[in-house]
Amino acid sequence: MLQPNNKEIDVEQLSKKIETLKARTVVLSDVSLPDVPAEESLDLLIADDHLAAVASANASTPVVNPVTFTGRMKMLFSPGIGLRQRLGLIPIFGACIIWLNSILRLNSVRHKIALDFDAVRTQSQQLQDQITQQQMYFDAQIKQLEHAQSHLNELQNEFRHKLQKDLQNELQVKIPARFVQLENLSLTTHINRIDALVISNVERDNRLASLVREVSELHSRTTRGNVVNTKLSNSAITAPNTKSDEAEVPWLDNFYVEFEDNFRGTPEDIASRLSVYIPYLSQFSGDQSATVVDIGCGRGEWLGLLQKNEIKAIGIDMNASMVDACVEQGFSAECLDAIDYLRQQPEASLAAITGFHIIEHLPFKVLLSLFDVALRALRPDGLIIFETPNPENLSVGACNFYFDPTHLNPIVPAVAQFMAKQRGFAKADILRLHPYPEDFMLVEDSEVAVRVNRALYGPQDFAVVAWKTNAN
């Protein structure tokens, strides 16, 4: 019997544990054991729990030691013991049979484990599919919420715009009518002032030109200007030679024809350059009452362009060979002095008077006389176009101008514009034309290169375009 010499030890509980251990080492004789299935692996030597349970149930029955051979033999033939348990009681042979059975059952156990694993994997896949479906469902719900939010924002913006529009309409209705009238009146006043300013500028130009013409006419009547102009009109104007020159220098007309063929360029090139002036005369196309007079018509390139555009024209030149060449092409041309011809025309009868590379051949007084007779012969909507070499280009002013030995003096663009307005034209513009090709220019991004290109390779020609009346 245990003596409690340590108060911290539960003697009763410890006694129960000892009794239980003792029960695991005994087996009741003549005890009816329950039948254990054959497929369960139960070794009799380690089946302590079952034997202990039987011993506790029949505690009054005497027990035997199963380790002894006699005990094993008694239990081997006891009723209620399964086959596997009986085999376990047979020394060595029984253990081998049990081991062999376990080895044979390994494949079935492995197959069962594989089936269980497949089942677990299938369940896992199903759970994953369910999670994916739930995620898709949640995503769809989120998209619906976003769409609903977007629709709500659109409704808010629409409501805001409608509210603003309603407020603006209400404010416009409430604005005093007098304020609106004042605004319209102010705008109309500014427009009228601008129109009046434009009209006043045009009227000023026309009035000034009219006054210049009146003064010029009065001056010509009260001075000996008519005598001087008569003398000037007898001189050569549109060609480098005069009738007296023809007597002194034979074949001069043919010389100038060959000179143009060699230095001026092909007729096609000249026509291409002159096409820039067609828009200035397009309003006369098809009008048989509108006549253009080309002074110094030369080989007829300009006359051909005018005829192609259905503009009535006549060429005037002092060079008989040039006039014959124009007539042969079917153009209207006459060998006459230009100033004499213009004086003979009825006042305000011509639509336009043109001259290309002519005015640089004329002495200063003859040039002024040309401006005067042209102004008299033009209709109120008429204009002049005089093209000449541009001395602003240093190459032209220093060298190319003197290719033609009959050139007298270069004319500066600003001076040509001043001459036109000073002689009575209401409006005068300058057109700078025909710069050198780009392969002549310096390819540099510098101020020096820009200035050199402008001075040496800029426009080679310019034209003064002047209208008798400023219609703009």
Tab-separated table of N, CA, C and O in Angstrom, residues 202 205-207 209 213 375 378-383 424-427 466-472:
chain	number	residue	atom	x	y	z
A	202	VAL	N	-9.841	105.429	-98.886
A	202	VAL	CA	-10.005	105.258	-100.333
A	202	VAL	C	-10.369	106.581	-100.984
A	202	VAL	O	-9.811	106.960	-102.032
A	205	ASP	N	-7.327	108.813	-101.207
A	205	ASP	CA	-6.418	108.484	-102.305
A	205	ASP	C	-6.980	108.950	-103.644
A	205	ASP	O	-6.257	109.531	-104.466
A	206	ASN	N	-8.257	108.680	-103.853
A	206	ASN	CA	-8.858	109.079	-105.131
A	206	ASN	C	-8.918	110.603	-105.261
A	206	ASN	O	-8.676	111.149	-106.353
A	207	ARG	N	-9.254	111.290	-104.194
A	207	ARG	CA	-9.326	112.748	-104.241
A	207	ARG	C	-7.961	113.360	-104.478
A	207	ARG	O	-7.813	114.307	-105.275
A	209	ALA	N	-5.408	111.858	-105.954
A	209	ALA	CA	-5.029	111.609	-107.340
A	209	ALA	C	-5.755	112.548	-108.297
A	209	ALA	O	-5.179	113.038	-109.272
A	213	ARG	N	-4.062	115.250	-110.837
A	213	ARG	CA	-4.354	115.312	-112.274
A	213	ARG	C	-4.834	116.702	-112.674
A	213	ARG	O	-4.456	117.203	-113.742
A	375	LEU	N	-1.828	107.606	-117.770
A	375	LEU	CA	-2.908	107.962	-116.838
A	375	LEU	C	-4.100	108.543	-117.584
A	375	LEU	O	-5.257	108.232	-117.279
A	378	LEU	N	-6.142	105.678	-119.535
A	378	LEU	CA	-6.753	104.583	-118.775
A	378	LEU	C	-8.184	104.886	-118.361
A	378	LEU	O	-8.537	106.042	-118.065
A	379	ARG	N	-9.004	103.844	-118.308
A	379	ARG	CA	-10.345	103.933	-117.737
A	379	ARG	C	-10.230	104.125	-116.223
A	379	ARG	O	-9.167	103.906	-115.638
A	380	PRO	N	-11.320	104.533	-115.582
A	380	PRO	CA	-11.250	104.701	-114.121
A	380	PRO	C	-10.799	103.433	-113.386
A	380	PRO	O	-10.142	103.520	-112.352
A	381	ASP	N	-11.120	102.243	-113.928
A	381	ASP	CA	-10.712	100.997	-113.279
A	381	ASP	C	-9.439	100.435	-113.896
A	381	ASP	O	-9.064	99.289	-113.634
A	382	GLY	N	-8.739	101.241	-114.719
A	382	GLY	CA	-7.544	100.768	-115.404
A	382	GLY	C	-6.311	100.796	-114.528
A	382	GLY	O	-6.273	101.425	-113.458
A	383	LEU	N	-5.235	100.143	-115.039
A	383	LEU	CA	-3.993	100.052	-114.282
A	383	LEU	C	-2.814	99.937	-115.216
A	383	LEU	O	-2.963	99.616	-116.404
A	424	GLY	N	-0.228	111.008	-110.396
A	424	GLY	CA	-1.687	111.025	-110.333
A	424	GLY	C	-2.367	109.680	-110.150
A	424	GLY	O	-3.610	109.631	-110.111
A	425	PHE	N	-1.620	108.599	-110.045
A	425	PHE	CA	-2.252	107.297	-109.793
A	425	PHE	C	-2.659	107.208	-108.318
A	425	PHE	O	-1.902	107.594	-107.414
A	426	ALA	N	-3.856	106.678	-108.082
A	426	ALA	CA	-4.402	106.668	-106.720
A	426	ALA	C	-3.748	105.613	-105.838
A	426	ALA	O	-3.645	105.787	-104.625
A	427	LYS	N	-3.310	104.510	-106.412
A	427	LYS	CA	-2.731	103.422	-105.632
A	427	LYS	C	-1.595	102.804	-106.412
A	427	LYS	O	-1.702	102.600	-107.625
A	466	ALA	N	0.132	100.078	-110.650
A	466	ALA	CA	-0.565	101.282	-110.183
A	466	ALA	C	-1.945	101.359	-110.823
A	466	ALA	O	-2.105	101.086	-112.008
A	467	TRP	N	-2.956	101.741	-109.995
A	467	TRP	CA	-4.333	101.874	-110.431
A	467	TRP	C	-4.720	103.339	-110.511
A	467	TRP	O	-4.320	104.152	-109.662
A	468	LYS	N	-5.506	103.678	-111.518
A	468	LYS	CA	-5.968	105.055	-111.663
A	468	LYS	C	-6.903	105.446	-110.517
A	468	LYS	O	-6.906	106.587	-110.056
A	469	THR	N	-7.726	104.487	-110.062
A	469	THR	CA	-8.654	104.712	-108.946
A	469	THR	C	-8.456	103.631	-107.907
A	469	THR	O	-8.316	102.450	-108.259
A	470	ASN	N	-8.437	104.041	-106.647
A	470	ASN	CA	-8.323	103.066	-105.556
A	470	ASN	C	-9.709	102.523	-105.251
A	470	ASN	O	-10.549	103.220	-104.674
A	471	ALA	N	-9.941	101.254	-105.648
A	471	ALA	CA	-11.260	100.659	-105.479
A	471	ALA	C	-11.356	99.803	-104.220
A	471	ALA	O	-12.404	99.220	-103.953
A	472	ASN	N	-10.293	99.681	-103.448
A	472	ASN	CA	-10.311	98.831	-102.250
A	472	ASN	C	-10.897	99.576	-101.048
A	472	ASN	O	-10.700	100.771	-100.903
